[in-house]
Amino acid sequence: MPLANALFNRHRTASVLVSGLTILIGVLVAWGLARFAADQLVANRSARLLFEERSVASRLAHGTVHTVNQDLMLIRGIPQVLAQIAQIQDAAASIAEHPLKGVPPETARRTLLANPVLKPVNELLRAAQLYFGADLVWLGTPDGVTIASSDAYTTDPLVGDNYGDRGYFNTAVLGGAGQQYVIGRKTGLPGIYFTAPVYRDGLLVGVMVVKLGVRRLSHWVDSGASFVTDTNGVIVLANDPTFTGQAVPGAEVFKLTRQERRHLYQQEDFTVVPIKDYDLSPGTPGLMQSDPDDENGEHRARLVRVQPDNQPYLLEAEPSTDSELIIYTMNEAPTLGSLSVERRRYATLVFALLLSSAGALWLLVRYLKREKLQLTDTLAKNAALEHEVKYDALTGALSRGHFLKRLRAEVAQAVSTEVPACVILVDLDHFKQINDTWGHALGDSVLATFVRLCHESLREDDICGRLGGEEFAIILSGATEARALEAAERLREAVHAAHIDVDGQPLKFTISAGVAQWHAGDDDNAWLQRADAALYLAKSRGRDRCARESDLRALTRGGS
């Protein structure tokens, strides 16, 4: 018995020793593998990531330049297309026969605005501006006097002003397609100007000019800290707005006289954009310290930083096809740290992962199963709650709160783009009588039927919301008051023709509608109030009809 116990104890001791030795060996092997992996990661990670980032940066740069070139090609065609219109050629020729050189601008403006030949041209240029999304479109004589413009009916139009001293204008006079970044002399807003000569019977009779504000081209620089410069090295467009108006190091703008800078950019002094070469930290692999050009002379992205931050970026510069713009794409590069810190961090991380992978995997599986159930339930509840907040449960129209939010967004868009917009305020006529006569259940059906008719009669992008009870509102983006009135009449006629079958008896109902176009200075409340006044006018005229807010103004001026 004592011998058996001794043998058992010796066997257990040997088993414990073997297990301990196995664990020790496993720990040592894991630590050795962790150190090996850390050494390899530190030695190759920076070079590999920089190579990959440079490849990505190069593809993004080429894609951006391609986009810019495609956009410029399309934009340059706008003045060329307009210059081919016979109405514009005839108007320019008629003015060319009576030169305006030496005539004071105010006198020329009054004369030109009163010219019946130019009035339809002004309307044509306004329509072209809205259609192409330009900021300004105008027609000038060969000596620079503006004879027709898209802003002819504003308080301070370009008509009568002379732009013959602009480079883009002189290029067109010489028969070329002009393009230049300039700060607007009258608006003070930056833009790129595109020009084309206007000929009739082989003779130069005018110049067609299109201005495109730089804000419309913001998609060119929507990544990283990218920016675009003109031929003088002045940043005309940047993802970081603080860069706009600054100059790149060694820019040609510093060689211009102060008078030339003021003429082109409305400023004389320029700050150099704070871009410096990125200083690689000690211990970084030599591959990353090489020149931006490899041994074969192939161009590679330059590693830079934007002061005062030390965040590295990969910078590539490439001109547009016509060399009028330089596109600088800047994309973030991997953060470079101390190699010794990285080595210790990776060694510890890999060692911990090797020791705990099995337990972590088991815990992860359980955790994911539980979280998946919770996430599914949460997403379903959130989706239901969001739908309940945004939409009216009875009719499916937008709720009052969400509709007013969309209305405020439409006001902001109208302010920034000057595109017309209208709102239609609709009230179901004698809805209380419908509820009293047919019951609230059928009254609810009437409301739902009305919203269905809205979706069938109006455009897909028109927005219908229920403000409360039997009152609804509709937003028509891009519609003038006349077009909005047509839409309201179309909806009114659809409602008038519809009916709900109730045990073989038709339940018919009608609507009254008020139309109001957004005016400069309107907020959402003022806009709705004017639509409500138009709705009141429609009701006062006997209901089942539509009225415009301009009708109310006409009545007011007429004294009735």
XYZ file of C-alpha atoms in Angstrom:
560
model
C 0.000 0.000 0.000
C 2.746 2.500 0.845
C 4.464 1.473 -2.386
C 1.309 2.043 -4.402
C 0.837 5.489 -2.855
C 4.421 6.354 -3.599
C 4.027 5.271 -7.230
C 0.784 7.267 -7.522
C 2.368 10.348 -6.054
C 5.342 10.014 -8.344
C 3.046 9.620 -11.375
C 0.977 12.682 -10.409
C 4.113 14.692 -9.814
C 5.463 13.658 -13.202
C 2.126 14.577 -14.813
C 2.165 17.976 -13.162
C 5.761 18.511 -14.240
C 4.962 17.496 -17.807
C 1.892 19.755 -17.887
C 3.879 22.634 -16.418
C 6.729 22.036 -18.836
C 4.283 21.880 -21.745
C 2.644 25.150 -20.668
C 6.064 26.742 -20.219
C 7.184 25.598 -23.650
C 3.914 26.799 -25.134
C 4.332 30.185 -23.471
C 7.925 30.449 -24.693
C 6.929 29.418 -28.209
C 4.053 31.913 -28.156
C 6.373 34.663 -26.967
C 8.921 33.756 -29.623
C 6.245 33.825 -32.331
C 4.943 37.134 -30.987
C 8.426 38.678 -31.108
C 8.987 37.309 -34.614
C 5.651 38.663 -35.830
C 6.312 42.033 -34.211
C 9.738 42.240 -35.842
C 8.240 41.440 -39.237
C 5.369 43.887 -38.799
C 7.660 46.712 -37.741
C 10.134 46.000 -40.509
C 7.589 45.791 -43.326
C 4.393 47.472 -42.144
C 5.377 51.071 -42.822
C 6.791 50.336 -46.274
C 3.807 48.150 -47.211
C 1.195 50.641 -46.009
C 2.941 53.531 -47.696
C 3.064 51.567 -50.960
C -0.635 50.730 -50.676
C -1.584 54.278 -49.698
C 0.399 55.636 -52.622
C -1.402 53.274 -54.980
C -4.788 54.357 -53.610
C -3.791 58.021 -53.699
C -2.663 57.693 -57.316
C -5.949 56.074 -58.361
C -7.958 58.727 -56.531
C -5.888 61.487 -58.118
C -6.363 60.118 -61.632
C -10.086 59.653 -60.979
C -10.432 63.228 -59.706
C -8.530 64.668 -62.668
C -10.679 62.632 -65.053
C -13.826 64.000 -63.388
C -12.521 67.569 -63.621
C -11.623 67.179 -67.298
C -15.024 65.703 -68.117
C -16.834 68.504 -66.270
C -14.725 71.200 -67.949
C -15.392 69.685 -71.364
C -19.136 69.837 -70.757
C -19.050 73.336 -69.261
C -16.965 74.772 -72.116
C -19.660 73.592 -74.489
C -22.340 75.787 -72.870
C -21.215 79.181 -74.290
C -20.362 77.500 -77.588
C -23.886 76.093 -77.884
C -25.465 79.439 -76.974
C -23.243 81.213 -79.511
C -24.805 79.096 -82.263
C -28.367 80.278 -81.555
C -29.577 82.498 -84.381
C -31.578 84.749 -82.047
C -28.415 85.591 -80.103
C -26.393 86.103 -83.279
C -29.013 88.454 -84.727
C -29.277 90.455 -81.502
C -25.494 90.841 -81.264
C -25.300 91.840 -84.922
C -28.009 94.483 -84.494
C -26.041 96.118 -81.666
C -22.729 95.762 -83.522
C -24.194 98.023 -86.214
C -24.615 100.775 -83.586
C -21.473 100.619 -81.393
C -21.799 101.601 -77.718
C -18.157 102.456 -77.154
C -17.825 105.683 -75.217
C -21.463 105.663 -74.072
C -21.767 106.021 -70.249
C -22.768 102.709 -68.597
C -26.025 104.053 -67.134
C -27.092 105.476 -70.493
C -26.146 102.255 -72.256
C -28.025 100.205 -69.642
C -31.274 102.157 -70.070
C -30.999 101.986 -73.848
C -30.258 98.267 -73.929
C -32.938 97.292 -71.406
C -35.519 99.190 -73.443
C -34.444 97.546 -76.710
C -37.295 95.187 -77.803
C -34.835 92.986 -79.726
C -32.855 92.223 -76.556
C -35.767 91.483 -74.222
C -36.357 87.911 -75.516
C -32.588 87.376 -75.459
C -32.519 88.301 -71.757
C -35.267 85.762 -71.117
C -33.396 83.137 -73.130
C -30.194 83.721 -71.139
C -32.146 83.503 -67.869
C -33.623 80.165 -68.958
C -30.148 78.938 -69.972
C -28.767 79.942 -66.575
C -31.425 77.949 -64.748
C -31.146 74.975 -67.090
C -27.359 74.649 -66.936
C -27.064 75.611 -63.246
C -24.776 78.579 -63.967
C -24.419 81.689 -61.813
C -24.536 84.215 -64.678
C -24.873 84.131 -68.454
C -24.393 87.233 -70.592
C -23.751 88.455 -74.123
C -21.198 91.175 -74.828
C -20.111 93.190 -77.811
C -16.579 92.633 -79.177
C -15.433 95.744 -77.325
C -16.725 94.352 -74.013
C -20.089 96.055 -73.371
C -22.735 93.709 -71.938
C -25.904 93.965 -74.041
C -27.989 91.118 -72.576
C -27.726 89.048 -69.402
C -29.568 86.503 -67.295
C -29.881 89.083 -64.479
C -31.286 91.788 -66.731
C -34.431 92.202 -64.624
C -32.667 92.482 -61.259
C -32.001 95.780 -59.503
C -28.351 95.927 -60.554
C -27.872 93.952 -63.804
C -24.668 93.480 -65.766
C -26.234 95.142 -68.809
C -24.192 98.195 -69.791
C -21.049 97.106 -67.880
C -17.807 96.605 -69.787
C -15.690 93.465 -69.302
C -13.413 93.923 -72.277
C -10.375 94.110 -69.953
C -10.838 90.520 -68.724
C -8.519 87.831 -70.054
C -11.312 85.345 -70.649
C -13.163 87.929 -72.754
C -10.141 88.814 -74.915
C -9.489 85.125 -75.611
C -12.952 84.822 -77.163
C -12.487 88.057 -79.128
C -9.398 86.452 -80.669
C -11.511 83.438 -81.694
C -10.662 81.036 -78.857
C -12.596 79.396 -76.041
C -11.803 81.429 -72.930
C -11.531 80.113 -69.376
C -10.330 81.982 -66.288
C -10.782 82.036 -62.518
C -11.654 85.571 -61.402
C -13.318 87.269 -58.438
C -16.500 88.894 -59.721
C -16.096 92.646 -60.092
C -19.715 93.349 -59.178
C -20.671 90.371 -56.997
C -17.340 89.925 -55.255
C -17.865 86.156 -55.553
C -15.255 83.811 -57.069
C -16.037 81.855 -60.185
C -14.675 80.295 -63.347
C -15.654 82.166 -66.498
C -16.081 80.389 -69.848
C -16.411 82.281 -73.141
C -17.004 81.623 -76.831
C -17.064 84.005 -79.814
C -20.389 84.771 -81.534
C -20.233 84.961 -85.310
C -22.775 85.865 -87.970
C -21.961 85.496 -91.632
C -18.315 84.945 -90.695
C -18.001 88.229 -88.767
C -17.392 88.499 -85.020
C -20.467 90.200 -83.549
C -20.205 89.343 -79.851
C -18.898 87.159 -77.028
C -20.934 84.646 -75.011
C -19.917 84.423 -71.311
C -20.938 81.845 -68.678
C -19.915 82.161 -65.041
C -19.905 79.077 -62.826
C -19.499 79.691 -59.090
C -16.825 77.524 -57.452
C -19.332 76.239 -54.884
C -21.009 74.293 -57.683
C -17.754 72.374 -58.243
C -17.201 71.275 -54.635
C -17.452 67.591 -55.633
C -14.004 67.947 -57.202
C -12.380 68.190 -53.750
C -14.583 66.065 -51.511
C -11.763 63.835 -50.175
C -8.996 64.494 -47.652
C -7.480 67.977 -47.833
C -7.609 68.180 -51.643
C -7.713 71.527 -53.458
C -7.576 73.111 -56.933
C -5.450 76.089 -58.049
C -5.500 78.308 -61.108
C -2.472 78.886 -63.334
C -1.165 81.488 -60.874
C -1.119 78.978 -58.009
C -4.052 80.544 -56.123
C -6.330 78.003 -54.435
C -9.776 78.465 -55.970
C -11.510 75.430 -54.445
C -10.647 73.329 -51.382
C -12.210 70.696 -49.166
C -10.820 72.684 -46.218
C -12.436 76.129 -46.667
C -9.533 77.827 -44.836
C -7.306 76.990 -47.825
C -9.448 78.935 -50.314
C -7.746 82.162 -51.388
C -4.289 81.039 -50.239
C -1.404 80.273 -52.598
C 0.881 77.281 -52.970
C 4.623 77.791 -52.312
C 6.386 79.442 -55.244
C 3.099 80.401 -56.918
C 3.121 82.655 -59.983
C 0.760 85.059 -58.217
C 3.710 86.402 -56.205
C 5.320 87.509 -59.483
C 2.315 89.675 -60.405
C 2.146 93.332 -59.494
C -0.128 94.360 -56.653
C -2.402 96.066 -59.185
C -2.677 92.839 -61.225
C -3.523 90.846 -58.096
C -6.202 93.328 -57.131
C -7.621 93.235 -60.669
C -7.892 89.430 -60.735
C -8.565 88.472 -57.118
C -9.814 91.622 -55.347
C -6.874 91.271 -52.915
C -3.169 92.061 -52.960
C -1.682 89.851 -50.260
C -1.753 86.058 -50.233
C -0.928 83.609 -47.477
C 1.096 80.543 -48.417
C -0.818 77.349 -47.651
C 0.859 75.689 -44.615
C 1.969 72.467 -46.348
C 5.434 71.135 -45.443
C 7.369 67.955 -46.146
C 6.672 65.258 -43.571
C 9.694 64.512 -41.373
C 10.029 60.773 -40.855
C 10.770 59.836 -37.246
C 14.097 58.160 -36.323
C 14.091 54.428 -36.924
C 11.590 54.533 -39.780
C 12.640 52.170 -42.613
C 14.791 53.799 -45.255
C 12.274 52.956 -47.976
C 9.964 55.624 -46.590
C 12.786 58.160 -46.537
C 13.425 57.840 -50.261
C 12.677 60.605 -52.744
C 9.127 60.924 -54.114
C 10.414 59.561 -57.437
C 11.579 55.967 -57.603
C 14.643 54.609 -59.389
C 12.765 54.390 -62.708
C 11.790 58.046 -62.514
C 8.115 57.205 -62.003
C 6.208 59.939 -60.191
C 4.923 59.015 -56.758
C 2.809 60.877 -54.235
C 4.745 63.209 -51.965
C 4.527 62.731 -48.198
C 3.525 66.050 -46.565
C 1.821 67.462 -43.487
C -0.422 70.467 -42.844
C 0.877 72.721 -40.085
C 0.468 72.840 -37.136
C -0.697 69.187 -37.165
C 1.731 66.347 -37.766
C -0.756 64.161 -39.633
C 0.885 62.848 -42.823
C -0.818 63.175 -46.201
C 0.028 61.888 -49.663
C 0.001 64.806 -52.106
C -0.266 64.494 -55.884
C -0.568 67.374 -58.340
C -1.791 67.027 -61.911
C -2.992 69.677 -64.384
C -6.304 69.593 -66.207
C -6.299 68.852 -69.925
C -6.144 72.543 -70.862
C -3.588 73.287 -68.077
C -5.837 76.088 -66.781
C -6.317 74.332 -63.433
C -3.996 72.263 -61.223
C -5.667 69.530 -59.143
C -3.949 68.670 -55.845
C -5.264 65.501 -54.214
C -4.299 65.018 -50.569
C -5.180 61.781 -48.801
C -4.264 60.748 -45.295
C -1.298 58.353 -44.905
C -0.817 55.882 -42.017
C 0.390 57.402 -38.798
C 4.113 56.803 -38.316
C 5.265 56.184 -34.752
C 8.301 54.950 -32.944
C 9.454 51.530 -34.134
C 10.402 50.383 -30.648
C 6.980 51.273 -29.297
C 5.345 49.495 -32.217
C 7.482 46.392 -31.664
C 6.569 46.122 -27.984
C 2.923 46.801 -28.712
C 2.698 44.176 -31.425
C 4.633 41.603 -29.399
C 2.298 42.025 -26.441
C -0.790 41.974 -28.647
C 0.173 38.823 -30.584
C 1.255 37.038 -27.375
C -2.062 37.821 -25.701
C -3.992 36.766 -28.785
C -2.206 33.409 -28.992
C -2.913 32.618 -25.331
C -6.522 33.730 -25.292
C -7.769 32.958 -28.805
C -9.769 29.871 -27.854
C -11.502 31.479 -24.871
C -12.078 34.696 -26.749
C -13.617 32.849 -29.671
C -16.012 30.997 -27.396
C -17.039 34.197 -25.615
C -17.394 35.978 -28.943
C -19.767 33.376 -30.342
C -22.024 33.599 -27.293
C -21.860 37.362 -27.288
C -22.703 37.641 -30.999
C -25.714 35.364 -30.687
C -27.116 37.417 -27.832
C -26.288 40.762 -29.447
C -27.794 39.694 -32.765
C -31.149 39.096 -31.113
C -30.971 42.395 -29.234
C -29.849 44.307 -32.315
C -32.630 42.864 -34.467
C -35.214 43.858 -31.883
C -33.720 47.336 -31.445
C -33.562 47.993 -35.205
C -37.170 46.905 -35.639
C -38.317 49.195 -32.832
C -36.244 52.106 -34.143
C -37.592 51.647 -37.671
C -41.173 51.568 -36.414
C -40.576 54.619 -34.234
C -38.921 56.545 -37.074
C -41.804 55.764 -39.420
C -44.314 56.818 -36.776
C -42.491 60.133 -36.267
C -42.141 60.902 -39.982
C -45.509 59.753 -41.343
C -49.114 60.256 -40.437
C -50.478 56.842 -39.421
C -53.924 57.418 -40.946
C -53.078 58.792 -44.403
C -49.425 57.965 -45.023
C -48.615 61.642 -45.656
C -45.716 63.294 -43.857
C -46.419 64.260 -40.269
C -46.664 67.944 -39.413
C -43.263 68.056 -37.696
C -41.404 66.265 -40.474
C -43.185 68.272 -43.200
C -42.189 71.559 -41.562
C -38.603 70.265 -41.380
C -38.678 69.552 -45.124
C -40.239 72.983 -45.730
C -37.369 74.690 -43.871
C -34.914 72.688 -45.960
C -36.690 73.844 -49.126
C -36.381 77.469 -47.962
C -32.640 76.988 -47.409
C -32.279 75.464 -50.884
C -34.239 78.298 -52.479
C -32.012 80.868 -50.736
C -28.796 79.212 -51.944
C -29.841 78.261 -55.481
C -32.519 80.878 -56.336
C -34.557 78.086 -57.908
C -38.317 78.785 -57.669
C -40.483 76.772 -55.276
C -44.162 76.787 -54.355
C -46.338 75.483 -51.571
C -50.006 74.489 -51.932
C -52.197 74.636 -48.837
C -55.279 72.378 -49.177
C -58.397 72.145 -47.046
C -61.148 69.529 -47.522
C -64.427 71.404 -47.965
C -67.127 70.853 -45.310
C -65.215 67.967 -43.773
C -67.100 68.298 -40.470
C -70.368 67.692 -42.338
C -68.869 64.551 -43.866
C -67.972 63.271 -40.396
C -71.397 64.186 -39.014
C -73.291 62.663 -41.949
C -71.258 59.579 -42.784
C -69.325 58.938 -39.599
C -65.699 59.324 -38.586
C -64.646 56.005 -40.136
C -65.677 57.187 -43.599
C -64.179 60.586 -42.821
C -60.848 58.816 -42.292
C -61.330 57.070 -45.641
C -61.862 60.468 -47.279
C -58.542 61.713 -45.853
C -56.691 58.599 -47.029
C -58.329 58.853 -50.487
C -57.217 62.461 -50.804
C -53.565 61.576 -50.084
C -53.765 58.736 -52.626
C -55.054 61.198 -55.236
C -52.162 63.527 -54.376
C -49.638 60.794 -55.162
C -51.439 59.942 -58.413
C -51.907 63.532 -59.638
C -48.596 65.151 -58.648
C -44.943 64.513 -59.424
C -43.008 61.830 -57.546
C -40.711 64.386 -55.890
C -43.570 66.630 -54.700
C -43.930 66.436 -50.915
C -47.358 66.066 -49.254
C -47.837 66.505 -45.505
C -50.771 66.594 -43.126
C -50.727 69.722 -40.971
C -53.719 68.662 -38.880
C -57.339 67.584 -39.229
C -58.414 68.067 -42.846
C -55.596 70.516 -43.674
C -52.735 69.400 -45.939
C -49.744 71.108 -47.569
C -47.712 70.231 -50.648
C -44.180 71.413 -51.582
C -43.405 71.748 -55.316
C -39.665 72.257 -55.712
C -38.585 74.030 -58.896
C -42.145 75.101 -59.786
C -43.275 78.626 -60.539
C -46.611 79.943 -59.290
C -48.222 79.266 -62.674
C -47.081 75.638 -62.766
C -48.058 75.144 -59.132
C -51.546 76.481 -59.903
C -51.830 73.985 -62.767
C -50.853 71.172 -60.385
C -53.384 72.377 -57.810
C -56.125 72.503 -60.427
C -55.201 69.027 -61.622
C -55.484 67.743 -58.061
C -58.759 69.590 -57.490
C -60.284 68.085 -60.642
C -59.102 64.594 -59.642
C -60.747 65.002 -56.229
C -63.894 66.428 -57.792
C -64.184 63.410 -60.108
C -63.467 60.820 -57.407
C -65.960 59.247 -55.025
C -66.108 56.590 -52.333
C -68.719 53.867 -52.716
C -70.756 53.474 -49.516
C -73.329 50.693 -49.832
C -74.014 51.654 -53.415
C -74.152 55.400 -52.678
C -71.302 57.677 -53.848
C -69.623 59.798 -51.183
C -68.158 62.794 -53.007
C -66.023 65.581 -51.588
C -64.165 68.638 -52.840
C -61.135 70.690 -51.860
C -60.039 74.300 -51.815
C -56.386 75.179 -52.387
C -54.137 78.199 -51.993
C -50.874 78.559 -53.927
C -47.924 80.703 -52.848
C -44.468 80.959 -54.398
C -41.425 81.453 -52.182
C -40.135 85.035 -52.179
C -36.687 86.204 -51.137
C -36.683 86.932 -47.409
C -39.466 84.425 -46.631
C -39.053 81.952 -43.799
C -41.268 78.863 -43.568
C -43.897 80.621 -41.414
C -44.256 83.598 -43.752
C -44.480 81.297 -46.745
C -47.259 79.220 -45.173
C -49.114 82.339 -44.062
C -49.236 83.614 -47.641
C -50.473 80.234 -48.846
C -53.095 80.307 -46.081
C -54.249 83.729 -47.274
C -54.626 82.337 -50.793
C -56.597 79.376 -49.384
C -58.920 81.791 -47.566
C -59.469 83.609 -50.879
C -60.388 80.301 -52.578
C -62.915 79.531 -49.833
C -64.395 83.004 -50.006
C -65.034 82.479 -53.711
C -67.264 79.496 -53.041
C -64.876 76.588 -52.322
C -63.995 73.762 -54.729
C -61.513 76.040 -56.403
C -57.877 77.185 -56.292
C -56.431 80.638 -55.739
C -52.999 82.176 -55.931
C -51.408 84.515 -53.447
C -50.773 86.868 -56.372
C -54.571 87.000 -56.919
C -54.889 88.329 -53.392
C -52.244 90.979 -54.050
C -54.086 92.011 -57.201
C -57.325 92.377 -55.239
C -55.506 94.427 -52.608
C -54.034 96.779 -55.219
C -57.459 97.068 -56.794
C -58.983 98.149 -53.507
C -61.344 95.184 -53.144
